[in-house]
Short mmCIF file of C-alpha atoms in Angstrom, two decimals:
data_model
loop_
_atom_site.label_atom_id
_atom_site.label_comp_id
_atom_site.label_asym_id
_atom_site.label_seq_id
_atom_site.Cartn_x
_atom_site.Cartn_y
_atom_site.Cartn_z
CA MET A 1 75.55 121.10 139.61
CA ALA A 2 71.89 120.13 139.88
CA GLY A 3 70.85 116.98 141.76
CA GLN A 4 70.41 113.66 139.95
CA GLU A 5 72.60 114.70 137.05
CA VAL A 6 74.56 111.82 135.55
CA VAL A 7 78.33 112.10 135.49
CA ASN A 8 80.35 109.58 133.51
CA VAL A 9 83.54 108.26 135.10
CA ALA A 10 86.51 106.92 133.17
CA TYR A 11 90.07 106.03 134.16
CA GLY A 12 93.38 106.34 132.40
CA GLU A 13 96.76 108.03 132.27
CA GLY A 14 95.23 111.43 131.61
CA TRP A 15 92.88 113.38 129.37
CA ASP A 16 93.36 114.44 125.74
CA PRO A 17 91.24 117.59 125.27
CA ALA A 18 91.99 117.83 121.54
CA ARG A 19 90.34 114.46 120.92
CA GLY A 20 87.90 114.68 123.81
CA ALA A 21 89.07 111.26 124.94
CA VAL A 22 90.78 109.51 127.82
CA LEU A 23 94.52 109.24 127.31
CA GLY A 24 95.81 105.71 127.90
CA PRO A 25 92.53 104.25 129.17
CA ILE A 26 92.61 101.68 131.97
CA SER A 27 89.82 99.72 133.58
CA ALA A 28 88.21 100.69 136.87
CA ALA A 29 89.70 97.53 138.37
CA THR A 30 93.20 98.51 137.27
CA ALA A 31 92.69 102.03 138.62
CA ALA A 32 91.53 100.60 141.94
CA GLU A 33 94.67 98.46 142.12
CA ARG A 34 96.81 101.51 141.44
CA ASP A 35 94.96 103.48 144.10
CA ALA A 36 95.55 100.76 146.69
CA ALA A 37 99.24 100.59 145.73
CA ALA A 38 99.58 104.42 145.81
CA LEU A 39 100.52 104.41 142.10
CA PRO A 40 99.46 107.31 139.83
CA TYR A 41 96.36 107.32 137.66
CA ALA A 42 93.76 109.79 136.37
CA VAL A 43 89.99 110.01 136.79
CA VAL A 44 87.92 111.78 134.10
CA LEU A 45 84.49 113.11 135.04
CA ARG A 46 82.12 114.58 132.46
CA GLN A 47 78.46 114.74 131.53
CA GLY A 48 77.47 112.83 128.41
CA GLY A 49 79.70 113.57 125.42
CA SER A 50 80.48 117.11 126.50
CA PRO A 51 84.05 118.26 125.78
CA ALA A 52 84.06 119.88 129.21
CA ALA A 53 85.64 117.70 131.87
CA ILE A 54 87.07 117.57 135.34
CA VAL A 55 90.25 115.48 135.53
CA ALA A 56 91.65 114.28 138.83
CA HIS A 57 95.31 113.26 138.96
CA VAL A 58 95.90 110.88 141.85
CA ALA A 59 99.38 110.06 143.18
CA TRP A 60 99.07 108.99 146.82
CA GLU A 61 102.71 107.92 147.02
CA ARG A 62 103.52 111.61 146.60
CA HIS A 63 100.64 112.73 148.85
CA PHE A 64 99.12 114.46 145.83
CA LEU A 65 95.69 115.02 144.30
CA GLY A 66 95.49 117.50 141.44
CA LEU A 67 92.46 118.77 139.55
CA TRP A 68 92.25 120.24 136.07
CA GLY A 69 89.03 121.76 134.80
CA TYR A 70 88.44 121.93 131.00
CA ASP A 71 85.75 124.09 129.42
CA ALA A 72 83.62 123.39 126.32
CA GLN A 73 86.46 124.63 124.10
CA GLY A 74 88.91 122.16 125.65
CA ARG A 75 90.78 124.92 127.50
CA ARG A 76 91.98 124.48 131.05
CA PHE A 77 90.25 127.09 133.18
CA LEU A 78 91.12 125.62 136.57
CA GLU A 79 94.13 124.06 138.25
CA MET A 80 93.97 122.93 141.86
CA GLU A 81 96.40 121.02 144.08
CA LEU A 82 95.59 119.22 147.31
CA ARG A 83 98.10 117.44 149.54
CA ARG A 84 97.41 114.44 151.74
CA LEU A 85 99.06 115.75 154.88
CA GLU A 86 96.95 113.48 157.09
CA ALA A 87 95.73 109.95 156.48
CA GLU A 88 92.09 110.97 156.10
CA ARG A 89 92.34 114.63 155.11
CA LEU A 90 93.47 116.64 152.10
CA PHE A 91 94.85 120.15 152.41
CA PHE A 92 93.94 122.71 149.73
CA ALA A 93 97.36 124.11 148.88
CA TYR A 94 97.06 125.84 145.50
CA GLN A 95 94.52 127.03 142.95
CA ARG A 96 94.67 129.02 139.74
CA VAL A 97 91.61 130.06 137.72
CA TRP A 98 91.75 131.58 134.23
CA SER A 99 89.04 133.88 132.84
CA TYR A 100 88.72 133.73 129.05
CA ARG A 101 86.94 136.43 127.08
CA GLY A 102 85.02 134.69 124.35
CA GLU A 103 85.22 131.24 122.81
CA ASN A 104 88.20 132.01 120.61
CA MET A 105 90.67 133.18 123.24
CA PRO A 106 93.41 130.54 123.39
CA GLU A 107 94.26 128.56 126.49
CA PHE A 108 96.51 130.48 128.88
CA ALA A 109 96.39 133.60 126.67
CA ALA A 110 98.75 136.28 127.96
CA ASP A 111 95.84 138.67 128.58
CA ALA A 112 93.49 136.11 130.14
CA GLY A 113 92.52 137.03 133.69
CA ARG A 114 94.08 134.95 136.46
CA LEU A 115 93.29 134.40 140.11
CA THR A 116 95.88 132.48 142.14
CA ILE A 117 95.51 131.27 145.72
CA GLU A 118 98.27 129.64 147.77
CA LEU A 119 97.54 128.44 151.29
CA ARG A 120 99.55 127.23 154.28
CA PRO A 121 98.40 124.84 157.01
CA ASP A 122 99.09 127.50 159.66
CA GLY A 123 96.06 129.46 158.39
CA GLY A 124 98.00 131.89 156.22
CA GLY A 125 98.08 132.30 152.48
CA THR A 126 98.14 134.71 149.56
CA ARG A 127 95.66 135.73 146.88
CA ILE A 128 96.90 137.25 143.62
CA ALA A 129 94.40 138.79 141.21
CA GLU A 130 95.59 139.62 137.67
CA ARG A 131 92.57 140.86 135.75
CA GLN A 132 94.48 141.20 132.49
CA GLY A 133 97.03 138.45 133.01
CA ASP A 134 100.51 139.42 131.85
CA LYS A 135 99.12 142.56 130.20
CA GLY A 136 98.19 144.36 133.38
CA GLY A 137 98.98 144.77 137.05
CA SER A 138 98.36 142.45 139.97
CA LEU A 139 96.73 142.81 143.37
CA HIS A 140 98.28 140.80 146.23
CA THR A 141 96.18 140.28 149.34
CA VAL A 142 95.84 137.81 152.19
CA ALA A 143 93.83 134.74 151.16
CA ASP A 144 90.58 134.89 153.11
CA VAL A 145 89.74 131.18 152.97
CA PRO A 146 87.90 129.72 155.97
CA GLU A 147 89.21 126.59 157.68
CA GLU A 148 86.35 124.42 156.36
CA ARG A 149 87.48 125.23 152.81
CA ARG A 150 91.13 124.39 153.51
CA TRP A 151 90.68 120.73 154.50
CA PHE A 152 88.60 118.01 152.83
CA PRO A 153 88.07 114.28 153.40
CA VAL A 154 90.18 111.96 151.26
CA PRO A 155 87.71 110.48 148.75
CA ALA A 156 87.40 106.71 148.81
CA PHE A 157 88.06 105.13 145.44
CA GLY A 158 84.95 105.51 143.27
CA GLN A 159 83.33 108.08 145.58
CA TRP A 160 84.24 111.01 143.38
CA GLN A 161 81.31 113.24 144.40
CA GLY A 162 83.69 114.57 147.01
CA LEU A 163 85.73 116.20 144.26
CA PHE A 164 82.77 118.36 143.29
CA ILE A 165 82.52 119.49 146.90
CA VAL A 166 86.18 120.47 146.79
CA LEU A 167 85.47 122.52 143.66
CA GLY A 168 82.51 124.22 145.31
CA PHE A 169 79.80 122.79 143.03
CA GLU A 170 76.37 122.91 144.61
CA GLY A 171 74.30 119.73 144.78
CA ALA A 172 77.34 117.50 144.34
CA ASP A 173 75.98 114.88 146.73
CA GLY A 174 72.96 114.34 144.51
CA CYS A 175 74.74 113.54 141.25
CA GLU A 176 74.86 109.99 139.94
CA LEU A 177 78.23 108.57 138.92
CA ARG A 178 78.35 105.97 136.17
CA ASP A 179 81.45 104.09 135.10
CA VAL A 180 81.77 104.10 131.33
CA PRO A 181 82.40 100.72 129.70
CA ASP A 182 86.05 99.78 129.92
CA ALA A 183 87.98 100.75 126.80
CA PRO A 184 90.90 98.61 125.65
CA GLU A 185 93.80 99.31 127.98
CA CYS A 186 96.80 101.11 126.53
CA GLY A 187 99.39 100.88 129.26
CA SER A 188 102.25 102.14 127.09
CA THR A 189 100.72 105.59 126.63
CA GLU A 190 102.70 108.27 128.44
CA PRO A 191 100.66 110.37 130.88
CA ASN A 192 100.49 114.12 130.19
CA TRP A 193 100.91 115.04 133.85
CA ARG A 194 103.09 114.21 136.82
CA PRO A 195 102.99 115.12 140.50
CA PRO A 196 105.07 118.14 141.48
CA GLU A 197 108.80 117.53 141.79
CA PRO A 198 110.51 119.83 144.32
CA MET A 199 114.13 120.75 143.75
CA ARG A 200 116.50 117.84 144.23
CA PRO A 201 120.18 118.15 145.18
CA ARG A 202 122.83 117.73 142.51
CA HIS A 203 126.64 117.46 142.48
CA LEU A 204 127.05 118.16 146.20
CA ASN A 205 130.02 115.86 146.74
CA GLU A 206 131.58 116.98 143.46
CA LEU A 207 131.42 120.65 144.49
CA PHE A 208 134.09 119.84 147.09
CA THR A 209 136.18 117.54 144.88
CA ALA A 210 139.22 119.40 143.58
CA GLY A 211 139.60 119.01 139.82
CA ALA A 212 135.97 118.16 139.15
CA ARG A 213 134.68 119.98 136.07
CA PHE A 214 131.30 121.41 135.20
CA THR A 215 129.94 122.81 131.97
CA ALA A 216 127.41 125.63 132.13
CA ASP A 217 127.80 128.93 130.25
CA GLU A 218 131.47 128.47 131.07
CA VAL A 219 133.66 125.48 131.90
CA TYR A 220 134.28 125.47 135.66
CA THR A 221 137.04 123.63 137.51
CA VAL A 222 136.57 122.96 141.21
CA ARG A 223 139.31 124.26 143.53
CA ASP A 224 140.55 122.74 146.76
CA PRO A 225 138.04 123.33 149.57
CA ILE A 226 138.82 126.41 151.66
CA GLU A 227 139.01 125.77 155.40
CA ALA A 228 136.67 128.33 156.95
CA GLY A 229 137.12 127.50 160.63
CA THR A 230 135.66 125.15 163.23
CA LEU A 231 131.98 125.52 164.11
CA ARG A 232 131.05 124.72 167.68
CA LEU A 233 127.56 123.26 168.11
CA PRO A 234 126.88 122.68 171.82
CA SER A 235 123.20 121.88 171.17
CA GLY A 236 123.68 120.27 167.76
CA ARG A 237 120.87 122.43 166.34
CA LEU A 238 122.21 124.19 163.27
CA VAL A 239 120.94 127.56 162.07
CA ALA A 240 121.61 128.88 158.56
CA ARG A 241 120.82 132.56 158.14
CA ASP A 242 121.87 135.93 156.78
CA PRO A 243 123.54 137.34 159.90
CA ALA A 244 123.37 140.92 158.67
CA TYR A 245 119.57 141.19 158.60
CA GLY A 246 116.80 139.94 160.87
CA ALA A 247 116.99 137.71 163.90
CA CYS A 248 119.23 134.65 163.55
CA ALA A 249 117.41 132.88 166.39
CA GLU A 250 113.83 133.17 165.21
CA ASP A 251 113.53 129.70 163.61
CA GLY A 252 115.15 127.48 166.26
CA GLY A 253 117.35 125.57 163.83
CA PHE A 254 116.81 122.57 161.59
CA THR A 255 114.74 119.63 162.78
CA VAL A 256 117.56 117.19 161.97
CA THR A 257 120.40 117.75 164.40
CA ALA A 258 124.05 116.75 164.73
CA PRO A 259 125.67 115.33 167.84
CA ALA A 260 126.91 118.13 170.06
CA GLY A 261 130.49 118.90 169.11
CA SER A 262 132.90 120.94 166.99
CA TYR A 263 133.02 120.51 163.21
CA PRO A 264 135.13 121.89 160.36
CA VAL A 265 133.46 124.24 157.91
CA GLN A 266 134.61 124.28 154.28
CA LEU A 267 133.94 126.78 151.52
CA ALA A 268 133.70 125.37 147.97
CA SER A 269 134.75 127.35 144.93
CA ALA A 270 135.14 126.79 141.21
CA GLY A 271 136.81 128.91 138.56
CA TYR A 272 136.72 129.54 134.82
CA THR A 273 138.70 131.64 132.34
CA ALA A 274 137.28 134.61 130.48
CA GLU A 275 138.47 137.27 128.07
CA HIS A 276 138.37 140.85 129.32
CA TRP A 277 139.74 143.77 127.35
CA GLY A 278 142.00 141.47 125.38
CA ARG A 279 143.33 139.70 128.46
CA THR A 280 142.61 136.21 129.76
CA ILE A 281 141.54 136.30 133.40
CA VAL A 282 140.52 133.64 135.90
CA ILE A 283 137.23 134.13 137.76
CA ASP A 284 136.50 132.12 140.90
CA GLU A 285 133.05 131.80 142.43
CA TYR A 286 131.97 130.44 145.79
CA THR A 287 129.52 127.60 145.14
CA ALA A 288 128.71 125.96 148.48
CA VAL A 289 129.58 125.78 152.17
CA ARG A 290 129.47 122.65 154.30
CA VAL A 291 129.69 121.59 157.92
CA LEU A 292 131.53 118.27 158.07
CA VAL A 293 129.91 116.27 160.83
CA SER A 294 131.67 113.04 159.86
CA GLU A 295 134.59 111.89 157.74
CA ARG A 296 132.36 109.27 156.14
CA PRO A 297 131.06 110.19 152.66
CA ALA A 298 127.47 111.25 152.14
CA VAL A 299 125.56 108.77 149.98
CA THR A 300 121.99 110.12 150.34
CA TRP A 301 120.66 113.65 150.56
CA GLU A 302 117.59 115.35 151.96
CA LEU A 303 116.39 118.92 152.36
CA ALA A 304 117.01 120.51 155.75
CA LEU A 305 113.71 121.69 157.22
CA LEU A 306 112.57 123.98 159.99
CA GLN A 307 109.84 122.98 162.42
CA ASP A 308 106.99 124.57 160.43
CA GLN A 309 108.09 123.38 156.98
CA ASP A 310 106.59 120.41 155.14
CA GLU A 311 108.32 119.18 152.00
CA ARG A 312 105.05 117.67 150.75
CA LEU A 313 103.74 121.19 150.11
CA LEU A 314 106.49 122.17 147.68
CA ARG A 315 105.62 122.63 144.02
CA ASP A 316 107.78 122.00 140.94
CA GLY A 317 111.35 123.15 141.45
CA GLU A 318 110.63 124.71 144.84
CA PHE A 319 112.69 124.37 148.00
CA TYR A 320 112.87 125.82 151.48
CA GLY A 321 115.95 127.95 151.88
CA PHE A 322 117.51 130.68 153.97
CA GLY A 323 117.08 134.17 152.57
CA VAL A 324 120.13 136.32 151.91
CA ASP A 325 119.95 140.08 151.33
CA SER A 326 123.47 141.16 152.28
CA GLY A 327 125.44 138.65 150.20
CA THR A 328 126.44 136.86 153.41
CA GLY A 329 125.19 133.69 155.05
CA CYS A 330 126.20 132.02 158.29
CA PHE A 331 126.15 128.82 160.30
CA VAL A 332 125.62 129.06 164.06
CA ASP A 333 124.27 126.96 166.91
CA ALA A 334 120.64 127.73 167.75
CA SER A 335 121.47 128.28 171.43
CA MET A 336 123.43 131.46 170.67
CA ALA A 337 122.16 132.38 167.21
CA GLY A 338 120.37 135.55 168.22
CA GLU A 339 123.15 137.00 170.35
CA LEU A 340 125.97 136.14 167.95
CA GLY A 341 123.99 137.42 165.00
CA GLN A 342 123.52 140.72 166.81
CA ARG A 343 127.25 140.93 167.53
CA PHE A 344 128.00 140.30 163.87
CA ARG A 345 125.71 143.15 162.83
CA GLU A 346 127.11 145.53 165.43
CA GLY A 347 130.67 144.70 164.39
CA ARG A 348 129.89 145.29 160.73
CA VAL A 349 128.23 148.64 161.44
CA ALA A 350 131.14 149.72 163.64
CA GLY A 351 133.66 148.59 161.06
CA ALA A 352 135.16 146.13 163.53
CA GLN A 353 134.06 142.93 161.82
CA GLU A 354 137.12 141.49 160.12
CA GLU A 355 136.90 139.23 157.08
CA SER A 356 139.48 136.81 155.75
CA ASP A 357 140.65 137.04 152.16
CA ASN A 358 137.91 134.55 151.32
CA GLY A 359 135.15 136.66 152.88
CA VAL A 360 134.81 134.49 156.00
CA SER A 361 134.13 136.12 159.39
CA ILE A 362 134.00 134.39 162.78
CA VAL A 363 132.29 135.74 165.89
CA ASP A 364 133.28 133.96 169.12
CA ASP A 365 131.54 133.84 172.48
CA LEU A 366 134.27 133.25 175.05
CA ALA A 367 131.85 132.47 177.85
CA THR A 368 130.16 129.53 176.13
CA GLY A 369 132.71 128.63 173.47
CA THR A 370 130.01 128.96 170.82
CA ASN A 371 130.74 130.78 167.57
CA LEU A 372 129.20 132.04 164.35
CA ILE A 373 130.89 131.51 160.99
CA ALA A 374 129.79 133.89 158.25
CA PHE A 375 130.56 133.23 154.60
CA PRO A 376 129.95 134.84 151.19
CA SER A 377 126.71 133.62 149.61
CA GLY A 378 127.73 132.95 146.05
CA ARG A 379 126.59 135.69 143.68
CA GLY A 380 124.79 137.75 146.30
CA ASP A 381 121.20 137.95 147.49
CA GLY A 382 118.64 135.24 147.02
CA SER A 383 117.47 132.11 148.81
CA TYR A 384 119.58 128.99 149.15
CA PRO A 385 118.76 125.45 150.31
CA VAL A 386 120.65 123.50 152.91
CA TRP A 387 120.97 119.77 152.21
CA ILE A 388 121.66 117.06 154.76
CA GLY A 389 124.05 114.33 153.65
CA ARG A 390 123.79 110.93 155.31
CA ASP A 391 126.35 108.14 155.26
CA ALA A 392 125.71 104.50 154.38
CA ASP A 393 124.38 103.85 157.90
CA GLY A 394 121.93 106.74 157.70
CA ASP A 395 123.83 108.97 160.11
CA VAL A 396 124.32 112.68 159.43
CA ALA A 397 127.61 113.21 157.59
CA CYS A 398 127.33 116.89 156.66
CA PHE A 399 125.16 119.94 156.05
CA VAL A 400 125.69 121.74 152.73
CA ALA A 401 124.45 125.25 151.88
CA ASP A 402 124.15 125.15 148.08
CA MET A 403 124.50 128.51 146.28
CA LEU A 404 122.92 126.88 143.16
CA ILE A 405 125.55 128.34 140.83
CA LEU A 406 126.32 124.91 139.37
CA HIS A 407 123.00 123.23 140.14
CA GLU A 408 121.96 123.11 136.47
CA ALA A 409 125.47 122.57 135.12
CA ALA A 410 126.63 119.27 133.67
CA HIS A 411 129.26 117.43 135.65
CA THR A 412 131.61 116.49 132.84
CA ALA A 413 134.86 115.00 134.12
CA ALA A 414 137.88 115.56 136.29
CA SER A 415 140.58 117.79 134.95
CA PRO A 416 143.65 116.01 133.55
CA ALA A 417 145.82 117.32 136.38
CA SER A 418 143.59 116.02 139.17
#
């Protein structure tokens, strides 16, 4: 961008590329009020009447600043996400750039080239190049992005030249910003964007309520919780892992801890009927496992995090979970996670690791009284979140490993017999 170029600034709910107009326009004063209150709004930057535009989506309450770039054909060619991880700094977390061949190639065409970059605050990240989009292969490499391109100052309201610096436009400091005359406000217009929404917990209490019913591809009825043993947590730092692969102790446990003590572990299951070779059979599936820290019911839920995880970085539908390759997960205290995980693996290899009829295995350490409780992980391999339930006073009531089998199901009603 050459110096002294004039860039028009308008505010609203979003941008309508088909009309080349601000969607749900609001005044600069209203946008400033929203900014101060951390409420969402959009900033539209463009030169003259050009259909090309840069649109900033601001949602400080969610620590989010997103950028969309539109070309002269009204196609998005750029998407970028920054997260306000510090009061005065934005972290560059995600970027995708599309390469269109010719003016007539539609937006997000299957064979449009794509370049995707995802970064982490620890200095890591990935770069995925797909020269032919879905029609060709992809090249995955480490994202070679220097530190000075990972963090940017939070722009003060109205000082939008900083956005051009984020985008890498040269001469951004020399451009002149001009607010366009306020259009009539249209507060009822729905925005065409929203900040990312990570996965949220669903039905966690109901998964352990006998008789509760869910409708997915089948109609499931929840069984009585299966008592899976008593977990001893001398440090209160809980680890959830696949005990059959990798080191159980490498993450140090969740940042939210329980009081040191011994707690019952319960395995949730739900069943449905199906026809097989002319016979009606009942199929049960394990749906969740919980550590009951308290007898008080959980009324709020949050995602269990490790020390290096930040929920503000999650994108739509994402979560941090424990990976499972063997079809088995476990709960164990962090103080003995590595040693007990190794014993579990050695016992399985030697054929000495016994499982209950429900697939539960327990490894005890007689010297410390600590143990590991292994359990079947739903339908097999994958990654599963652990949710922390808190009671009405905000104290930890339970930890729940959710196998996500009924996450998208509708909780319909209790069965007549319950």
